[in-house]
Amino acid sequence: MSQSPPSGSPESSQSIRSTGSHKTSDNQMDDYYLSFEERLPKVRRLCIDLWPHADHDTIHIEEHEGGGWNKIFPVTITEDNITQQYILRIPRVFFDIKQTVLILKHLRQTQDEIPVPAVVHFDTTHENSLNYPFVVLRKIPGTSLKNVYSHLTQSQKIIVARKLGELCRKMQSITSPYAGLMKAPADSETSAESSVWIMPFGLKPDSAIPDHKVEDMHDDMLTPETLRKDPPELTAEGILTMAFKRQLFYSTNRDFFWEVEIQEKSLDAIQEMAKDGLLGDNTVCLWHTDLFPRNIMVDVETEPSNPIITGLLDWDEAAYAPRFVASRPLDWLWDLETWGPHAEKHEAEKDNNSEHDAESDGEGEPSTDDEPLEAVQPRTSEELEIKQAFDEAAGEAYALAAYEPRLIIARRLLHHSLHPEWEDAILEKFETVLDHWEDLTDVNDEIDIIPETGGSLDEFLDEPMDTAPELVKEQSPREDRNEKDSVHWIYIFLLAFCFVLLILVSGFLVAFDRNLHSISIGGVQTPLIESPLWVESCNIVIIHIVI
């Protein structure tokens, strides 16, 4: 367990200021977009307020590129001849400071094996020198893995992969009786004793739809009580089923029929997976949700032959989830086309690609819900070595859940469902995933890339190099079905063309006969108006169509 900081340390005497909701003016919102030069005097004033006994002449504030959701300012403070480094983090206005603080406190209080930043000061209001909410964290030593991974040697990459695998195994050992996203309770004062609220997947607490409307669905599982809270020790199938039943409840009551269809298909897919015993051992464990190089700090200088993972950042959307959900493989470790010696060129190409920008978290890396539908396989012996190091360290349970094609689909379905509003881009992702699910079930209901019985983990780890090319070469059922559909529509077009041509010819033949004054329709003589030839032809065509 994490130890309490010594008395008198910045962490033990945290500056805590939280007055609940605070109305934000347009001017205060504009403060987020100030330039570094405009904000610098405010940041310095804040540092003097937070560290009144520090040597104010030596306060050093750096400019940092930050991320898509926060402004970041590294700050160096010297107090009592001791120099400390901190990170001032200013989030966008809709980010909940209390949530960030409570999650970090929760993680540091419940375990001591995962390196998590320590909260030093924070303010959830605009009543401070910044005129904006902020949080100050103790700076984790090292540098972002994103900046150095492409320059590491092969042996360093293997060590980093092994240590990340060990961290993933440790996270899966941190369990909870409930699954869901970590949130700040509505009545929380963000004190040291406060705990996080595990908000069930699929719940929309701000929804205006009354809970009693649940009764209109006539669903045994979903009740006004279970809408807002899962029963403890729910199975993996139950957790995902409840998540989509909640979404179905909201969509049904808003008449979003286009979402209802997707949710019903997702529920069918989950039930099929559960029937095949794919959803795992029902363990609910810690899930980072955003474990990419940008959020991993490493020290490769102190001991180059043994790089150290010094910290994991960005726990804002941390959750507890079924083991298979938290088992997304860190495939970027062995994707050396992206993270190898030519990574800078690759990143520059991606930055110029607007489609990629729409699919990323704003820093040149994919987001959590963009996991490839087919696991990234090593292409070289070097990549295979890195993958083996990660898989062996993460453990067999992790590896079994990470690469099973249908579990990748289940992860994607849950990831997409967590978006608060299902815009067109999310709906398209759902359709892509569900189409892929249909393809898998059409090919073989018993697809197994990972053998369920027999064979060692080492044998499995070597297998993708041999089997992956065959899977890629085979034409997918969807491609085959598209070809058949094309032929089908060609036949329909030709038949329709012949039918129209036949009607036109017969019309002209009938109209050509000047002695024809009527035509029989169902035994009734229908007179035709004396008209020019082209008019009579049109009349005949119309009558044939009606018949």
XYZ file of C-alpha atoms in Angstrom:
547
model
C 0.000 0.000 0.000
C 1.149 3.560 -0.600
C 2.650 5.317 2.407
C 1.371 8.630 3.697
C 3.726 11.536 2.961
C 5.746 12.905 5.845
C 4.193 15.657 7.875
C 4.841 19.069 6.428
C 5.411 17.810 2.885
C 3.459 19.505 0.107
C 1.315 16.427 -0.360
C 0.378 16.119 3.293
C -0.702 19.753 3.462
C -2.537 19.900 0.171
C -4.200 23.087 -0.844
C -7.812 22.001 -1.307
C -10.402 24.398 -2.624
C -13.705 23.165 -3.937
C -16.913 25.117 -3.700
C -19.058 22.869 -5.856
C -20.519 24.213 -9.051
C -19.210 27.547 -10.194
C -20.777 29.513 -13.007
C -18.266 30.164 -15.746
C -18.300 33.464 -17.607
C -17.209 33.837 -21.232
C -14.119 35.729 -20.090
C -13.148 32.908 -17.742
C -13.567 30.351 -20.521
C -11.361 32.493 -22.743
C -8.631 32.267 -20.099
C -7.940 28.695 -21.199
C -6.757 29.908 -24.604
C -4.296 32.540 -23.376
C -0.833 32.407 -24.916
C 2.144 31.413 -22.787
C 3.314 35.036 -22.559
C -0.139 36.194 -21.465
C -0.491 33.451 -18.877
C 3.054 33.564 -17.465
C 2.454 36.425 -14.937
C -0.640 34.620 -13.610
C 1.240 31.341 -13.222
C 4.059 33.106 -11.338
C 1.537 34.793 -9.045
C -0.102 31.417 -8.387
C 3.269 29.862 -7.487
C 3.919 32.638 -4.975
C 0.474 32.036 -3.463
C 0.969 28.256 -3.223
C 4.580 28.373 -1.969
C 4.790 31.576 0.087
C 8.076 30.525 1.751
C 9.859 29.568 -1.459
C 12.655 31.591 -3.039
C 10.486 33.546 -5.421
C 13.438 34.799 -7.451
C 14.290 31.246 -8.513
C 10.800 30.142 -9.572
C 11.205 28.648 -13.034
C 8.203 28.130 -15.339
C 8.551 26.320 -18.670
C 6.425 26.320 -21.771
C 5.134 22.872 -22.738
C 3.179 21.774 -25.807
C 0.633 19.979 -23.609
C -2.054 17.719 -25.006
C -5.455 18.050 -26.565
C -7.266 18.422 -23.228
C -4.820 20.222 -20.898
C -2.397 23.109 -20.769
C 0.810 21.900 -19.110
C 3.419 24.021 -17.300
C 6.499 22.408 -15.685
C 7.385 24.455 -12.584
C 10.565 24.357 -10.482
C 10.360 25.587 -6.866
C 13.203 25.972 -4.342
C 12.120 26.009 -0.701
C 14.418 25.576 2.322
C 17.284 24.873 -0.104
C 15.371 21.907 -1.532
C 14.459 22.077 -5.213
C 11.309 20.295 -6.345
C 9.723 19.961 -9.767
C 5.962 20.044 -10.316
C 3.467 19.967 -13.160
C 0.754 22.631 -13.289
C -2.129 21.224 -15.277
C -4.968 23.437 -16.529
C -7.777 21.348 -18.046
C -10.429 22.391 -20.477
C -13.502 23.836 -18.820
C -15.625 20.672 -19.090
C -13.053 18.461 -17.333
C -13.805 17.643 -13.703
C -10.866 18.515 -11.442
C -12.475 16.658 -8.530
C -12.617 13.506 -10.629
C -8.919 13.727 -11.517
C -7.918 14.312 -7.895
C -10.098 11.539 -6.481
C -8.910 8.951 -9.003
C -5.240 9.674 -8.266
C -5.903 9.582 -4.513
C -7.813 6.319 -4.873
C -5.013 4.679 -6.851
C -2.284 5.787 -4.447
C -4.289 4.666 -1.410
C -5.292 1.239 -2.741
C -1.972 0.066 -4.199
C 1.726 0.935 -4.296
C 2.985 -1.009 -7.334
C 1.649 1.201 -10.135
C 3.580 4.512 -10.301
C 0.908 7.233 -10.216
C 1.407 11.034 -9.922
C 0.867 12.602 -6.485
C -1.550 15.525 -6.118
C 0.024 18.539 -4.356
C -2.460 21.421 -4.848
C -5.706 21.922 -6.714
C -8.617 24.332 -7.046
C -11.946 23.538 -8.719
C -13.030 27.191 -8.881
C -11.981 30.286 -10.795
C -11.231 32.152 -7.574
C -7.444 32.039 -7.798
C -4.598 33.886 -9.470
C -5.143 31.967 -12.712
C -8.865 32.754 -12.779
C -9.209 29.123 -13.805
C -9.392 25.625 -12.201
C -6.068 23.787 -11.926
C -4.241 20.862 -10.356
C -0.555 20.683 -9.374
C 1.119 17.258 -9.500
C 4.544 16.201 -8.351
C 6.613 15.749 -11.512
C 7.468 12.150 -12.328
C 11.148 11.850 -13.344
C 12.126 10.761 -16.823
C 10.762 11.544 -20.246
C 7.761 10.538 -22.310
C 8.200 7.184 -24.033
C 6.709 8.766 -27.131
C 9.824 10.935 -27.490
C 12.415 8.185 -27.109
C 10.982 4.805 -28.111
C 12.035 5.001 -31.756
C 15.643 5.690 -30.632
C 15.929 2.764 -28.191
C 18.065 -0.243 -29.031
C 16.427 -3.617 -29.594
C 17.478 -4.808 -26.139
C 16.052 -1.633 -24.537
C 12.746 -2.134 -26.390
C 12.541 -5.708 -25.098
C 13.157 -4.540 -21.518
C 10.509 -1.804 -21.824
C 8.041 -4.324 -23.280
C 8.710 -6.755 -20.438
C 8.275 -4.088 -17.750
C 5.046 -2.826 -19.321
C 3.800 -6.408 -19.431
C 4.545 -6.705 -15.705
C 2.586 -3.486 -15.028
C -0.369 -4.823 -17.030
C -0.313 -8.013 -14.954
C -0.222 -5.937 -11.742
C -3.173 -3.823 -12.885
C -5.161 -6.999 -13.487
C -4.432 -8.054 -9.912
C -6.193 -4.896 -8.628
C -9.846 -5.926 -8.590
C -13.267 -4.543 -7.693
C -16.721 -6.071 -7.077
C -18.170 -3.424 -9.407
C -17.379 -2.485 -13.011
C -17.572 1.016 -14.447
C -15.853 4.357 -14.916
C -14.299 6.099 -11.923
C -16.151 9.332 -11.181
C -16.376 11.890 -8.394
C -19.504 11.463 -6.241
C -21.871 14.400 -6.534
C -21.602 15.167 -2.801
C -17.819 14.758 -2.619
C -15.758 17.477 -0.940
C -12.621 15.909 -2.459
C -11.055 15.299 0.931
C -8.431 12.670 1.671
C -11.153 10.328 2.930
C -13.367 10.624 -0.154
C -13.667 7.626 -2.463
C -14.473 7.371 -6.129
C -17.866 6.401 -7.459
C -17.800 3.462 -9.874
C -20.371 4.580 -12.442
C -21.791 1.553 -14.304
C -21.073 1.323 -18.024
C -23.909 2.720 -20.139
C -25.338 4.992 -17.435
C -26.096 8.601 -18.333
C -26.557 10.307 -14.948
C -27.497 13.640 -16.519
C -30.274 12.151 -18.635
C -33.647 13.877 -18.310
C -35.502 10.572 -18.813
C -37.237 9.512 -15.548
C -36.077 6.230 -14.031
C -39.624 4.877 -13.772
C -39.756 4.749 -17.576
C -37.655 1.588 -17.253
C -40.858 -0.276 -16.408
C -42.142 0.394 -19.934
C -39.366 -1.803 -21.336
C -40.653 -4.900 -19.490
C -37.104 -6.107 -18.923
C -36.328 -8.447 -16.028
C -32.695 -7.325 -15.703
C -33.163 -3.565 -15.996
C -35.060 -1.948 -13.128
C -35.010 1.589 -11.666
C -32.442 0.262 -9.159
C -30.149 -1.575 -11.611
C -30.331 1.317 -14.075
C -28.033 3.296 -11.770
C -26.087 0.513 -10.076
C -24.913 -2.931 -11.097
C -25.345 -5.752 -8.618
C -21.987 -6.708 -7.053
C -19.961 -9.582 -8.537
C -21.824 -9.366 -11.858
C -20.480 -11.647 -14.602
C -18.680 -10.271 -17.646
C -21.740 -11.103 -19.754
C -23.979 -9.333 -17.242
C -21.771 -6.216 -17.188
C -21.816 -5.798 -20.976
C -25.474 -6.758 -21.239
C -26.476 -4.173 -18.638
C -24.338 -1.528 -20.389
C -26.206 -1.965 -23.675
C -29.604 -2.367 -21.993
C -29.067 1.050 -20.374
C -28.142 2.518 -23.754
C -31.197 0.831 -25.245
C -33.369 2.416 -22.560
C -32.118 5.929 -23.356
C -32.338 5.484 -27.132
C -35.838 3.958 -26.999
C -37.176 6.814 -24.895
C -35.639 9.397 -27.216
C -36.919 7.599 -30.346
C -33.363 7.197 -31.637
C -34.324 4.110 -33.641
C -31.018 4.117 -35.544
C -29.220 3.543 -32.227
C -31.723 0.914 -31.074
C -30.876 -1.354 -34.004
C -27.146 -1.167 -33.226
C -27.716 -1.826 -29.527
C -29.877 -4.871 -30.228
C -27.259 -6.289 -32.602
C -24.535 -5.633 -30.007
C -26.558 -7.470 -27.355
C -26.994 -10.441 -29.709
C -23.228 -10.546 -30.352
C -22.419 -10.428 -26.629
C -24.859 -13.246 -25.880
C -23.322 -15.367 -28.656
C -19.838 -14.817 -27.208
C -21.030 -15.695 -23.714
C -22.687 -18.852 -25.049
C -19.310 -19.906 -26.501
C -17.591 -19.213 -23.164
C -15.418 -16.435 -24.566
C -15.905 -13.666 -22.004
C -13.389 -15.022 -19.506
C -13.307 -15.679 -15.790
C -15.512 -12.707 -14.742
C -12.609 -10.969 -12.967
C -13.180 -7.182 -12.803
C -9.829 -5.381 -12.702
C -8.187 -1.975 -13.076
C -8.282 -0.568 -16.619
C -6.156 2.430 -17.614
C -8.090 2.972 -20.939
C -5.324 5.091 -22.534
C -2.026 3.215 -22.200
C -0.084 4.712 -25.073
C 3.506 6.051 -25.267
C 2.389 9.613 -24.556
C 1.227 8.537 -21.080
C 4.261 6.436 -20.118
C 7.291 8.024 -18.439
C 10.670 6.281 -18.680
C 14.213 6.826 -17.444
C 16.749 5.607 -20.000
C 19.677 7.759 -18.864
C 20.388 6.656 -15.289
C 21.058 3.088 -16.387
C 20.805 2.770 -20.204
C 21.085 -1.024 -20.107
C 18.025 -1.213 -17.837
C 15.350 1.402 -18.711
C 12.890 2.108 -15.887
C 9.159 2.839 -16.181
C 8.901 5.793 -13.798
C 5.192 6.549 -14.069
C 1.863 6.196 -15.869
C -0.035 9.406 -16.620
C -3.573 10.434 -17.595
C -5.889 8.399 -15.381
C -8.836 10.737 -16.040
C -10.934 7.982 -17.631
C -9.721 5.054 -15.539
C -12.195 2.261 -14.883
C -12.738 -1.210 -13.507
C -13.714 -3.647 -16.244
C -13.860 -7.361 -17.081
C -10.394 -8.813 -17.643
C -10.794 -9.205 -21.404
C -11.731 -5.504 -21.730
C -8.566 -4.448 -19.885
C -6.440 -6.799 -22.025
C -5.968 -4.733 -25.142
C -2.469 -5.649 -26.352
C 0.114 -2.862 -26.433
C 0.716 -3.690 -30.087
C 2.463 -0.380 -30.725
C 5.456 -1.944 -28.922
C 6.144 -4.303 -31.841
C 4.727 -2.103 -34.603
C 8.155 -0.816 -35.564
C 6.906 0.629 -38.839
C 5.290 3.248 -36.629
C 7.691 3.341 -33.696
C 10.962 2.259 -35.311
C 13.845 4.346 -36.735
C 11.537 6.008 -39.292
C 8.861 6.928 -36.784
C 9.340 10.683 -37.220
C 8.611 10.416 -40.946
C 5.606 8.216 -40.248
C 4.255 10.669 -37.667
C 4.710 13.594 -40.077
C 2.719 11.726 -42.732
C -0.046 10.988 -40.241
C -0.171 14.581 -39.033
C -0.895 15.652 -42.608
C -3.725 13.144 -42.874
C -7.008 14.753 -41.783
C -8.706 11.360 -41.519
C -6.102 10.205 -39.014
C -6.524 13.405 -37.022
C -10.201 12.615 -36.650
C -9.355 9.151 -35.326
C -6.708 10.203 -32.824
C -6.445 11.798 -29.421
C -4.737 14.823 -30.904
C -1.144 13.756 -30.355
C -0.437 11.520 -33.345
C -1.561 8.305 -31.663
C -4.779 6.311 -32.037
C -7.416 6.468 -29.342
C -8.503 3.554 -27.196
C -11.565 2.652 -29.258
C -9.599 2.400 -32.516
C -8.117 -1.015 -31.717
C -7.492 -2.840 -35.030
C -10.115 -5.495 -35.691
C -7.298 -7.880 -36.583
C -4.461 -8.079 -34.062
C -1.218 -6.463 -35.223
C 1.173 -9.329 -35.983
C 4.975 -9.082 -35.869
C 6.535 -8.861 -39.325
C 10.160 -9.450 -38.360
C 12.089 -11.511 -35.851
C 12.892 -8.303 -33.911
C 9.206 -7.445 -33.604
C 8.419 -11.017 -32.557
C 11.024 -10.812 -29.770
C 9.362 -7.661 -28.400
C 5.891 -9.230 -28.549
C 7.072 -12.397 -26.800
C 8.683 -10.334 -24.016
C 5.430 -8.430 -23.437
C 3.147 -11.485 -23.590
C 5.277 -13.581 -21.240
C 5.417 -10.762 -18.674
C 1.699 -9.910 -18.962
C 0.749 -13.522 -18.325
C -1.184 -16.219 -20.115
C -4.606 -14.915 -19.050
C -3.800 -11.530 -20.596
C -2.523 -13.081 -23.830
C -5.536 -15.367 -24.180
C -7.899 -12.387 -23.976
C -5.768 -9.967 -26.004
C -5.727 -11.627 -29.425
C -9.007 -13.583 -29.672
C -10.776 -11.944 -32.679
C -14.240 -12.007 -31.120
C -13.008 -10.438 -27.889
C -11.457 -7.621 -29.922
C -14.970 -7.024 -31.266
C -16.435 -7.094 -27.740
C -13.847 -4.524 -26.576
C -14.623 -2.266 -29.517
C -18.372 -2.470 -28.870
C -17.922 -1.434 -25.242
C -15.427 1.320 -26.118
C -17.792 2.870 -28.678
C -20.750 2.667 -26.296
C -18.916 4.865 -23.758
C -19.192 7.940 -25.980
C -21.790 10.273 -24.429
C -23.397 11.055 -27.784
C -23.415 8.689 -30.744
C -22.526 10.919 -33.652
C -22.249 9.704 -37.249
C -18.590 8.768 -36.818
C -19.426 6.538 -33.826
C -22.356 4.922 -35.642
C -20.066 4.146 -38.585
C -17.571 2.511 -36.222
C -20.338 0.399 -34.726
C -21.461 -0.706 -38.192
C -17.900 -1.628 -39.166
C -17.440 -3.719 -36.032
C -20.806 -5.462 -36.357
C -20.145 -6.204 -40.038
C -16.853 -7.774 -39.006
C -18.705 -9.833 -36.403
C -21.068 -11.137 -39.110
C -18.089 -12.029 -41.290
C -16.481 -14.022 -38.484
C -19.647 -15.927 -37.681
C -20.295 -16.580 -41.397
C -16.840 -18.061 -41.965
C -16.786 -20.362 -38.974
C -18.600 -20.238 -35.675
C -15.579 -21.899 -34.114
C -12.737 -19.580 -35.196
C -9.863 -19.979 -32.767
C -6.542 -18.278 -33.368
C -5.602 -19.197 -29.775
C -5.965 -22.932 -29.032
C -8.395 -23.476 -26.172
C -6.677 -26.650 -25.008
C -3.257 -28.118 -25.434
C -0.026 -26.463 -26.456
C 2.175 -24.102 -24.539
C 2.154 -20.318 -24.528
C 5.518 -20.357 -26.348
C 3.964 -22.392 -29.171
C 1.091 -19.931 -29.411
C 3.402 -16.911 -29.470
C 5.285 -18.334 -32.455
C 2.130 -19.205 -34.377
C 0.946 -15.778 -35.661
C 4.031 -15.411 -37.879
C 2.912 -18.500 -39.834
C -0.856 -18.177 -39.756
C -1.336 -14.446 -40.247
C -0.370 -14.349 -43.968
C -2.905 -17.098 -44.771
C -5.693 -15.166 -43.063
C -4.801 -12.051 -45.005
C -4.660 -13.829 -48.401
C -8.103 -15.411 -48.117
C -10.998 -13.433 -49.512
C -13.300 -12.331 -46.723
C -16.948 -13.418 -46.777
C -17.968 -9.781 -47.001
C -15.976 -9.312 -50.225
C -17.499 -12.492 -51.663
C -20.997 -11.359 -50.678
C -20.418 -7.948 -52.281
C -19.475 -9.641 -55.589
C -22.632 -11.775 -55.507
C -24.742 -8.720 -54.736
C -23.259 -6.913 -57.748
C -24.140 -9.786 -60.099
C -27.636 -9.943 -58.582
C -28.287 -6.275 -59.291
C -27.004 -6.621 -62.881
C -29.548 -9.392 -63.502
C -32.353 -7.251 -62.051
C -31.358 -4.316 -64.263
C -31.311 -6.453 -67.425
C -34.737 -7.937 -66.652
C -36.189 -4.500 -65.982
C -34.705 -3.173 -69.226
C -36.181 -6.026 -71.263
C -39.576 -5.518 -69.635
C -39.651 -1.791 -70.430
C -38.472 -2.465 -73.991
C -41.251 -5.011 -74.491
C -43.888 -2.537 -73.309
C -42.563 0.194 -75.596
C -42.538 -2.064 -78.674
C -46.055 -3.371 -78.030
C -47.277 0.185 -77.460
C -45.936 1.394 -80.755
C -47.389 -1.605 -82.585
C -50.848 -1.035 -81.160
C -50.794 2.681 -81.735
C -49.629 2.194 -85.311
C -52.937 0.552 -86.206
C -55.136 3.522 -87.225
C -58.277 1.375 -87.072
C -57.715 0.678 -83.371
C -60.177 2.678 -81.321
C -60.182 0.763 -78.087
C -58.187 -1.742 -76.105
C -59.396 -4.412 -73.728
C -58.286 -4.102 -70.082
C -59.485 -6.961 -67.926
C -62.384 -7.640 -70.357
C -63.485 -3.973 -70.484
C -63.132 -2.002 -73.694
C -61.267 1.226 -72.994
C -61.503 3.865 -75.751
C -58.358 5.575 -76.949
C -58.346 9.244 -77.920
C -57.531 10.059 -81.523
C -54.123 11.580 -81.131
C -50.772 11.766 -82.839
C -48.794 8.555 -82.957
C -46.437 9.444 -80.084
C -49.355 10.371 -77.779
C -51.170 7.132 -78.504
C -47.930 5.250 -77.853
C -47.601 6.863 -74.440
C -51.197 5.996 -73.610
C -50.615 2.343 -74.461
C -47.432 2.228 -72.391
C -49.241 3.739 -69.384
C -52.109 1.260 -69.692
C -49.664 -1.668 -69.862
C -47.890 -0.437 -66.767
C -51.193 -0.157 -64.889
C -52.075 -3.708 -65.913
